[in-house]
């Protein structure tokens, strides 16, 4: 049901050859892929509105996901400072900052990618900064809330489990 036809500059319609399809899948630019591609689903052309909708979904998922991720990081940092002391708080904050470097860099690259977000650098930096402020919101939420010690212990255990998982599954295999 999904088909792809190629329209050349002169408006001539043609079909892709198997070689052109294989080159496109491998990421090799061909004459055919540089022409205006028309994607059809069930015979209906997918237009600019659908592409804009897909771009919006990518941007929202990156920014909302990063906002929630940072909010949880703020909760972990705030709980460590409020209930464990400044030494533990600074340890958790340092670990969070180190893991956030890669996270925020990847978010920025996706936001400015010509195939995904297509945002300008200042707009991407601004939106990334705004989603990063949720760390402060998360920290303020836990510090200024009346939370039982048991609940704080569960929050800190959950946060520690996430960091241990990331270290064991994401970082250690790359070291070896």
Coordinates of N, CA and C in Angstrom, one line a residue:
X1 N 0.8 -1.2 0.0 CA 0.0 0.0 0.0 C 0.9 1.3 0.0
X2 N 2.1 1.2 0.6 CA 3.0 2.3 0.6 C 3.8 2.3 -0.7
X3 N 3.7 3.4 -1.4 CA 4.5 3.4 -2.7 C 5.2 4.8 -2.7
X4 N 6.2 4.8 -3.6 CA 7.0 6.1 -3.7 C 7.2 6.3 -5.2
X5 N 6.8 7.4 -5.7 CA 7.1 7.7 -7.1 C 8.0 8.9 -7.2
X6 N 8.7 9.1 -8.3 CA 9.6 10.2 -8.4 C 9.1 11.1 -9.5
X7 N 9.1 12.4 -9.2 CA 8.8 13.4 -10.2 C 10.1 14.2 -10.5
X8 N 10.5 14.3 -11.7 CA 11.7 15.0 -12.1 C 11.3 16.5 -12.2
X9 N 12.4 17.3 -12.4 CA 12.2 18.8 -12.5 C 11.2 19.1 -13.6
X10 N 11.2 18.3 -14.7 CA 10.3 18.6 -15.9 C 8.9 18.1 -15.6
X11 N 8.7 17.4 -14.5 CA 7.3 16.9 -14.2 C 7.1 15.5 -14.7
X12 N 8.2 14.8 -15.3 CA 8.0 13.5 -15.7 C 8.0 12.6 -14.5
X13 N 7.1 11.6 -14.6 CA 6.9 10.6 -13.5 C 7.6 9.3 -13.9
X14 N 8.4 8.8 -12.9 CA 9.1 7.5 -13.1 C 9.0 6.7 -11.9
X15 N 9.5 5.5 -12.0 CA 9.6 4.6 -10.8 C 11.0 4.4 -10.4
X16 N 11.2 4.1 -9.2 CA 12.6 3.8 -8.7 C 13.0 2.4 -9.2
X17 N 14.3 2.4 -9.5 CA 14.9 1.1 -9.8 C 15.3 0.4 -8.5
X18 N 15.5 -0.9 -8.5 CA 15.9 -1.6 -7.4 C 17.3 -1.1 -6.9
X19 N 18.2 -0.8 -7.8 CA 19.5 -0.2 -7.4 C 19.3 1.1 -6.7
X20 N 18.4 2.0 -7.2 CA 18.2 3.3 -6.5 C 17.6 3.1 -5.1
X21 N 16.7 2.1 -5.0 CA 16.1 1.9 -3.7 C 17.2 1.4 -2.7
X22 N 18.1 0.5 -3.1 CA 19.2 0.0 -2.3 C 20.1 1.1 -1.9
X23 N 20.5 2.0 -2.9 CA 21.4 3.1 -2.6 C 20.8 4.0 -1.6
X24 N 19.5 4.3 -1.7 CA 18.8 5.2 -0.8 C 18.8 4.6 0.6
X25 N 18.5 3.3 0.7 CA 18.5 2.7 2.1 C 19.9 2.7 2.7
X26 N 20.9 2.7 1.9 CA 22.3 2.7 2.4 C 22.7 4.2 2.7
X27 N 21.9 5.1 2.3 CA 22.3 6.5 2.6 C 23.1 7.2 1.5
X28 N 23.2 6.5 0.3 CA 23.9 7.1 -0.8 C 23.0 8.0 -1.6
X29 N 23.4 9.2 -1.7 CA 22.5 10.1 -2.5 C 22.6 9.8 -4.0
X30 N 21.4 9.7 -4.6 CA 21.4 9.4 -6.1 C 20.6 10.5 -6.8
X31 N 20.7 10.5 -8.1 CA 20.0 11.5 -8.8 C 18.5 11.5 -8.5
X32 N 18.0 10.2 -8.4 CA 16.5 10.1 -8.1 C 16.2 10.7 -6.7
X33 N 17.0 10.5 -5.7 CA 16.7 10.9 -4.4 C 16.9 12.4 -4.2
X34 N 17.6 13.0 -5.2 CA 17.8 14.5 -5.1 C 16.6 15.2 -5.8
X35 N 15.8 14.5 -6.6 CA 14.6 15.1 -7.2 C 13.5 15.1 -6.2
X36 N 12.4 15.8 -6.6 CA 11.3 15.9 -5.6 C 10.6 14.6 -5.4
X37 N 10.7 14.0 -4.2 CA 10.0 12.7 -3.9 C 8.6 13.0 -3.5
X38 N 7.7 12.2 -4.0 CA 6.3 12.2 -3.6 C 6.0 10.9 -2.9
X39 N 5.7 10.9 -1.6 CA 5.4 9.7 -0.9 C 3.9 9.5 -0.9
X40 N 3.4 8.3 -1.3 CA 1.9 8.1 -1.2 C 1.6 7.0 -0.3
X41 N 0.5 7.1 0.4 CA 0.0 6.0 1.3 C -1.4 5.7 0.9
X42 N -1.6 4.5 0.4 CA -2.9 4.1 -0.1 C -3.4 5.0 -1.3
X43 N -2.4 5.5 -2.1 CA -2.8 6.3 -3.2 C -2.9 7.8 -2.9
X44 N -2.8 8.2 -1.7 CA -2.9 9.6 -1.3 C -1.5 10.2 -1.1
X45 N -1.2 11.3 -1.6 CA 0.1 11.9 -1.5 C 0.2 12.5 -0.1
X46 N 1.4 12.3 0.5 CA 1.7 12.8 1.8 C 2.4 14.2 1.6
X47 N 1.8 15.2 2.1 CA 2.3 16.6 1.8 C 3.1 17.2 2.9
X48 N 3.2 18.5 2.7 CA 4.0 19.3 3.7 C 3.3 19.3 5.0
X49 N 2.0 19.3 5.1 CA 1.3 19.3 6.4 C 1.6 18.1 7.2
X50 N 1.7 16.9 6.5 CA 2.1 15.7 7.2 C 3.5 15.8 7.7
X51 N 4.4 16.3 6.9 CA 5.8 16.5 7.3 C 5.9 17.4 8.5
X52 N 5.1 18.5 8.4 CA 5.2 19.5 9.6 C 4.6 18.8 10.8
X53 N 3.6 18.0 10.7 CA 3.0 17.3 11.8 C 4.1 16.3 12.4
X54 N 4.8 15.6 11.6 CA 5.8 14.7 12.0 C 6.9 15.5 12.8
X55 N 7.3 16.6 12.2 CA 8.4 17.4 12.8 C 7.9 17.9 14.2
X56 N 6.6 18.4 14.3 CA 6.1 18.8 15.6 C 6.1 17.7 16.6
X57 N 5.7 16.5 16.2 CA 5.7 15.4 17.1 C 7.1 15.1 17.6
X58 N 8.1 15.2 16.8 CA 9.5 15.0 17.2 C 9.9 16.0 18.2
X59 N 9.6 17.3 17.9 CA 10.0 18.4 18.8 C 9.3 18.3 20.1
X60 N 8.1 18.0 20.1 CA 7.3 17.9 21.4 C 7.8 16.7 22.2
X61 N 8.1 15.6 21.6 CA 8.5 14.4 22.3 C 9.9 14.7 22.9
X62 N 10.8 15.4 22.2 CA 12.1 15.7 22.7 C 12.0 16.6 23.9
X63 N 11.3 17.7 23.7 CA 11.2 18.8 24.8 C 10.4 18.3 26.0
X64 N 9.3 17.7 25.8 CA 8.5 17.2 27.0 C 9.2 16.1 27.7
X65 N 9.8 15.2 26.9 CA 10.6 14.1 27.6 C 11.7 14.7 28.4
X66 N 12.4 15.6 27.8 CA 13.6 16.2 28.5 C 13.1 17.0 29.7
X67 N 11.9 17.7 29.6 CA 11.4 18.4 30.8 C 11.1 17.5 31.9
X68 N 10.4 16.4 31.6 CA 10.1 15.4 32.7 C 11.4 14.7 33.3
X69 N 12.3 14.4 32.4 CA 13.6 13.8 32.8 C 14.3 14.8 33.8
X70 N 14.4 16.0 33.4 CA 15.1 17.0 34.3 C 14.3 17.3 35.6
X71 N 13.0 17.2 35.5 CA 12.2 17.4 36.7 C 12.5 16.3 37.7
X72 N 12.6 15.1 37.2 CA 12.9 13.9 38.1 C 14.3 14.1 38.7
X73 N 15.3 14.5 37.8 CA 16.6 14.8 38.3 C 16.6 15.8 39.4
X74 N 15.8 16.8 39.3 CA 15.7 17.9 40.3 C 15.1 17.3 41.6
X75 N 14.2 16.4 41.5 CA 13.6 15.7 42.7 C 14.7 15.0 43.4
X76 N 15.5 14.2 42.7 CA 16.6 13.4 43.2 C 17.7 14.4 43.9
X77 N 18.0 15.4 43.3 CA 19.0 16.4 43.8 C 18.4 17.0 45.1
X78 N 17.2 17.5 45.0 CA 16.6 18.2 46.1 C 16.4 17.3 47.3
X79 N 16.0 16.0 47.1 CA 15.9 15.0 48.2 C 17.3 14.8 48.8
X80 N 18.3 14.7 48.0 CA 19.7 14.4 48.5 C 20.1 15.6 49.4
X81 N 19.9 16.8 49.0 CA 20.3 18.0 49.8 C 19.4 18.1 51.0
X82 N 18.1 17.9 50.9 CA 17.2 18.2 52.0 C 17.3 17.1 53.1
X83 N 17.5 15.8 52.7 CA 17.4 14.8 53.7 C 18.7 14.0 53.9
X84 N 19.7 14.2 53.1 CA 21.0 13.5 53.3 C 22.2 14.3 53.6
X85 N 22.0 15.6 53.5 CA 23.1 16.5 53.8 C 23.8 17.1 52.5
X86 N 24.6 18.1 52.8 CA 25.1 18.8 51.6 C 26.2 18.0 50.9
X87 N 26.9 17.1 51.6 CA 27.9 16.3 50.9 C 27.3 15.3 49.9
X88 N 26.3 14.6 50.4 CA 25.5 13.7 49.5 C 24.8 14.5 48.4
X89 N 24.3 15.6 48.7 CA 23.6 16.5 47.7 C 24.5 16.9 46.6
X90 N 25.7 17.3 47.0 CA 26.7 17.7 45.9 C 27.2 16.5 45.1
X91 N 27.3 15.3 45.7 CA 27.6 14.1 45.0 C 26.5 13.8 44.0
X92 N 25.3 13.8 44.4 CA 24.2 13.6 43.5 C 24.1 14.6 42.4
X93 N 24.3 15.9 42.7 CA 24.3 17.0 41.8 C 25.4 16.8 40.7
X94 N 26.6 16.4 41.2 CA 27.7 16.3 40.3 C 27.4 15.1 39.3
X95 N 27.0 14.0 39.8 CA 26.6 12.8 39.0 C 25.6 13.2 38.0
X96 N 24.6 13.9 38.4 CA 23.5 14.4 37.5 C 24.0 15.3 36.4
X97 N 24.9 16.2 36.8 CA 25.4 17.2 35.8 C 26.3 16.4 34.8
X98 N 27.0 15.5 35.2 CA 27.8 14.7 34.3 C 27.0 13.9 33.3
X99 N 25.9 13.3 33.8 CA 25.1 12.5 32.8 C 24.2 13.5 32.0
X100 N 24.0 14.7 32.4 CA 23.2 15.6 31.7 C 24.0 16.2 30.5
X101 N 25.3 16.2 30.6 CA 26.1 16.8 29.5 C 25.8 16.1 28.2
X102 N 25.8 14.7 28.2 CA 25.5 14.0 27.0 C 24.1 14.1 26.6
X103 N 23.2 14.1 27.6 CA 21.7 14.1 27.3 C 21.4 15.4 26.6
X104 N 21.9 16.6 27.2 CA 21.5 17.8 26.6 C 22.2 18.1 25.2
X105 N 23.4 17.5 25.0 CA 24.0 17.6 23.8 C 23.3 16.9 22.7
X106 N 22.8 15.7 23.0 CA 22.0 14.9 22.1 C 20.7 15.6 21.8
X107 N 20.1 16.2 22.8 CA 18.8 16.9 22.5 C 19.1 18.1 21.6
X108 N 20.1 18.8 21.8 CA 20.5 20.0 21.0 C 20.7 19.5 19.5
X109 N 21.5 18.4 19.4 CA 21.7 17.9 18.0 C 20.5 17.5 17.3
X110 N 19.5 16.9 18.0 CA 18.3 16.5 17.4 C 17.4 17.7 17.1
X111 N 17.4 18.7 17.9 CA 16.6 19.9 17.7 C 17.1 20.7 16.5
X112 N 18.4 20.7 16.2 CA 19.0 21.4 15.1 C 19.2 20.5 13.9
X113 N 19.0 19.3 14.0 CA 19.2 18.3 12.9 C 18.3 18.8 11.7
X114 N 18.9 18.8 10.5 CA 18.1 19.1 9.3 C 17.0 18.1 8.9
X115 N 17.1 16.9 9.5 CA 16.1 15.9 9.2 C 15.1 15.7 10.3
X116 N 15.4 16.2 11.5 CA 14.5 16.0 12.6 C 13.8 17.3 13.0
X117 N 14.5 18.1 13.9 CA 13.9 19.3 14.4 C 14.0 20.5 13.6
X118 N 15.1 20.7 12.8 CA 15.3 21.8 11.9 C 15.1 23.2 12.6
X119 N 15.5 23.3 13.8 CA 15.4 24.6 14.5 C 16.8 25.3 14.4
X120 N 16.7 26.6 14.5 CA 17.9 27.4 14.4 C 18.7 27.2 15.8
X121 N 19.9 27.5 15.8 CA 20.7 27.3 17.0 C 20.2 28.1 18.2
X122 N 19.9 29.4 18.0 CA 19.4 30.2 19.2 C 18.1 29.6 19.7
X123 N 17.2 29.2 18.8 CA 15.9 28.7 19.3 C 16.1 27.4 20.0
X124 N 16.9 26.5 19.4 CA 17.2 25.2 20.1 C 17.8 25.4 21.4
X125 N 18.8 26.3 21.6 CA 19.4 26.6 22.9 C 18.4 27.1 23.9
X126 N 17.5 28.0 23.4 CA 16.5 28.6 24.3 C 15.5 27.6 24.8
X127 N 15.0 26.7 23.9 CA 14.1 25.7 24.3 C 14.7 24.6 25.2
X128 N 16.0 24.3 24.9 CA 16.7 23.4 25.7 C 16.9 23.9 27.1
X129 N 17.2 25.2 27.2 CA 17.4 25.9 28.5 C 16.1 25.9 29.2
X130 N 15.0 26.2 28.6 CA 13.7 26.2 29.3 C 13.3 24.8 29.8
X131 N 13.6 23.8 29.0 CA 13.3 22.4 29.6 C 14.3 22.1 30.7
X132 N 15.4 22.7 30.7 CA 16.4 22.4 31.8 C 16.0 23.1 33.1
X133 N 15.2 24.1 33.0 CA 14.8 24.8 34.3 C 13.9 23.9 35.1
X134 N 13.4 22.8 34.5 CA 12.6 21.9 35.3 C 13.3 21.2 36.4
X135 N 14.7 21.2 36.4 CA 15.5 20.7 37.5 C 15.2 21.5 38.7
X136 N 15.2 22.9 38.6 CA 14.9 23.7 39.7 C 13.5 23.5 40.2
X137 N 12.5 23.3 39.3 CA 11.2 23.0 39.8 C 11.1 21.7 40.6
X138 N 11.8 20.7 40.1 CA 11.8 19.4 40.8 C 12.4 19.5 42.2
X139 N 13.5 20.2 42.2 CA 14.2 20.4 43.5 C 13.3 21.2 44.5
X140 N 12.7 22.3 44.0 CA 11.8 23.1 44.9 C 10.6 22.3 45.3
X141 N 10.1 21.4 44.5 CA 9.0 20.6 44.8 C 9.3 19.7 46.0
X142 N 10.4 19.0 46.0 CA 10.7 18.1 47.1 C 11.2 18.8 48.3
X143 N 11.9 19.9 48.1 CA 12.4 20.7 49.3 C 11.3 21.3 50.1
X144 N 10.3 21.9 49.4 CA 9.3 22.7 50.0 C 8.0 21.8 50.3
X145 N 8.0 20.5 50.0 CA 6.9 19.6 50.3 C 7.1 18.9 51.6
X146 N 6.0 18.6 52.2 CA 6.1 17.8 53.5 C 6.1 16.3 53.1
X147 N 7.2 15.8 52.9 CA 7.3 14.4 52.5 C 7.9 13.5 53.6
X148 N 7.3 12.3 53.8 CA 7.7 11.4 54.8 C 9.1 10.9 54.5
X149 N 9.9 10.5 55.5 CA 11.2 10.0 55.2 C 11.2 8.7 54.4
X150 N 10.2 7.9 54.6 CA 10.0 6.6 53.8 C 9.9 6.9 52.3
X151 N 9.1 7.9 52.0 CA 8.9 8.3 50.6 C 10.2 8.8 50.0
X152 N 10.9 9.7 50.8 CA 12.2 10.2 50.3 C 13.2 9.1 50.1
X153 N 13.2 8.1 51.0 CA 14.1 6.9 50.8 C 13.7 6.2 49.5
X154 N 12.5 6.0 49.2 CA 12.1 5.3 48.0 C 12.5 6.2 46.7
X155 N 12.3 7.5 46.8 CA 12.7 8.3 45.7 C 14.2 8.2 45.4
X156 N 15.0 8.3 46.5 CA 16.4 8.2 46.4 C 16.9 6.8 45.9
X157 N 16.2 5.8 46.3 CA 16.5 4.4 45.9 C 16.2 4.3 44.4
X158 N 15.1 4.8 44.0 CA 14.7 4.8 42.6 C 15.7 5.6 41.7
X159 N 16.1 6.7 42.2 CA 17.1 7.5 41.4 C 18.5 6.8 41.4
X160 N 18.9 6.2 42.5 CA 20.1 5.5 42.5 C 20.1 4.3 41.6
X161 N 18.9 3.6 41.5 CA 18.8 2.5 40.6 C 18.9 2.9 39.2
X162 N 18.3 4.0 38.8 CA 18.5 4.5 37.4 C 19.9 4.8 37.1
X163 N 20.6 5.5 38.0 CA 22.0 5.8 37.7 C 22.9 4.5 37.7
X164 N 22.6 3.6 38.5 CA 23.4 2.3 38.4 C 23.1 1.6 37.1
X165 N 21.8 1.6 36.7 CA 21.4 0.9 35.5 C 22.2 1.6 34.3
X166 N 22.2 2.9 34.3 CA 22.9 3.7 33.2 C 24.3 3.3 33.2
X167 N 24.9 3.3 34.3 CA 26.4 3.0 34.4 C 26.7 1.6 33.9
X168 N 25.9 0.7 34.4 CA 26.1 -0.7 34.1 C 25.8 -1.1 32.6
X169 N 24.7 -0.6 32.1 CA 24.2 -1.0 30.8 C 24.7 -0.1 29.6
X170 N 24.9 1.2 29.9 CA 25.3 2.1 28.9 C 26.7 2.5 28.9
X171 N 27.3 2.7 30.0 CA 28.7 3.2 30.1 C 29.7 2.0 30.1
X172 N 29.5 1.0 30.9 CA 30.5 0.0 31.1 C 30.8 -0.8 29.8
X173 N 29.7 -1.1 29.0 CA 30.1 -1.8 27.7 C 31.0 -1.0 26.8
X174 N 30.9 0.3 26.9 CA 31.7 1.1 26.0 C 33.2 1.2 26.5
X175 N 33.3 1.0 27.8 CA 34.7 1.0 28.4 C 35.5 -0.2 27.9
X176 N 34.9 -1.3 27.8 CA 35.6 -2.6 27.4 C 35.7 -2.6 25.9

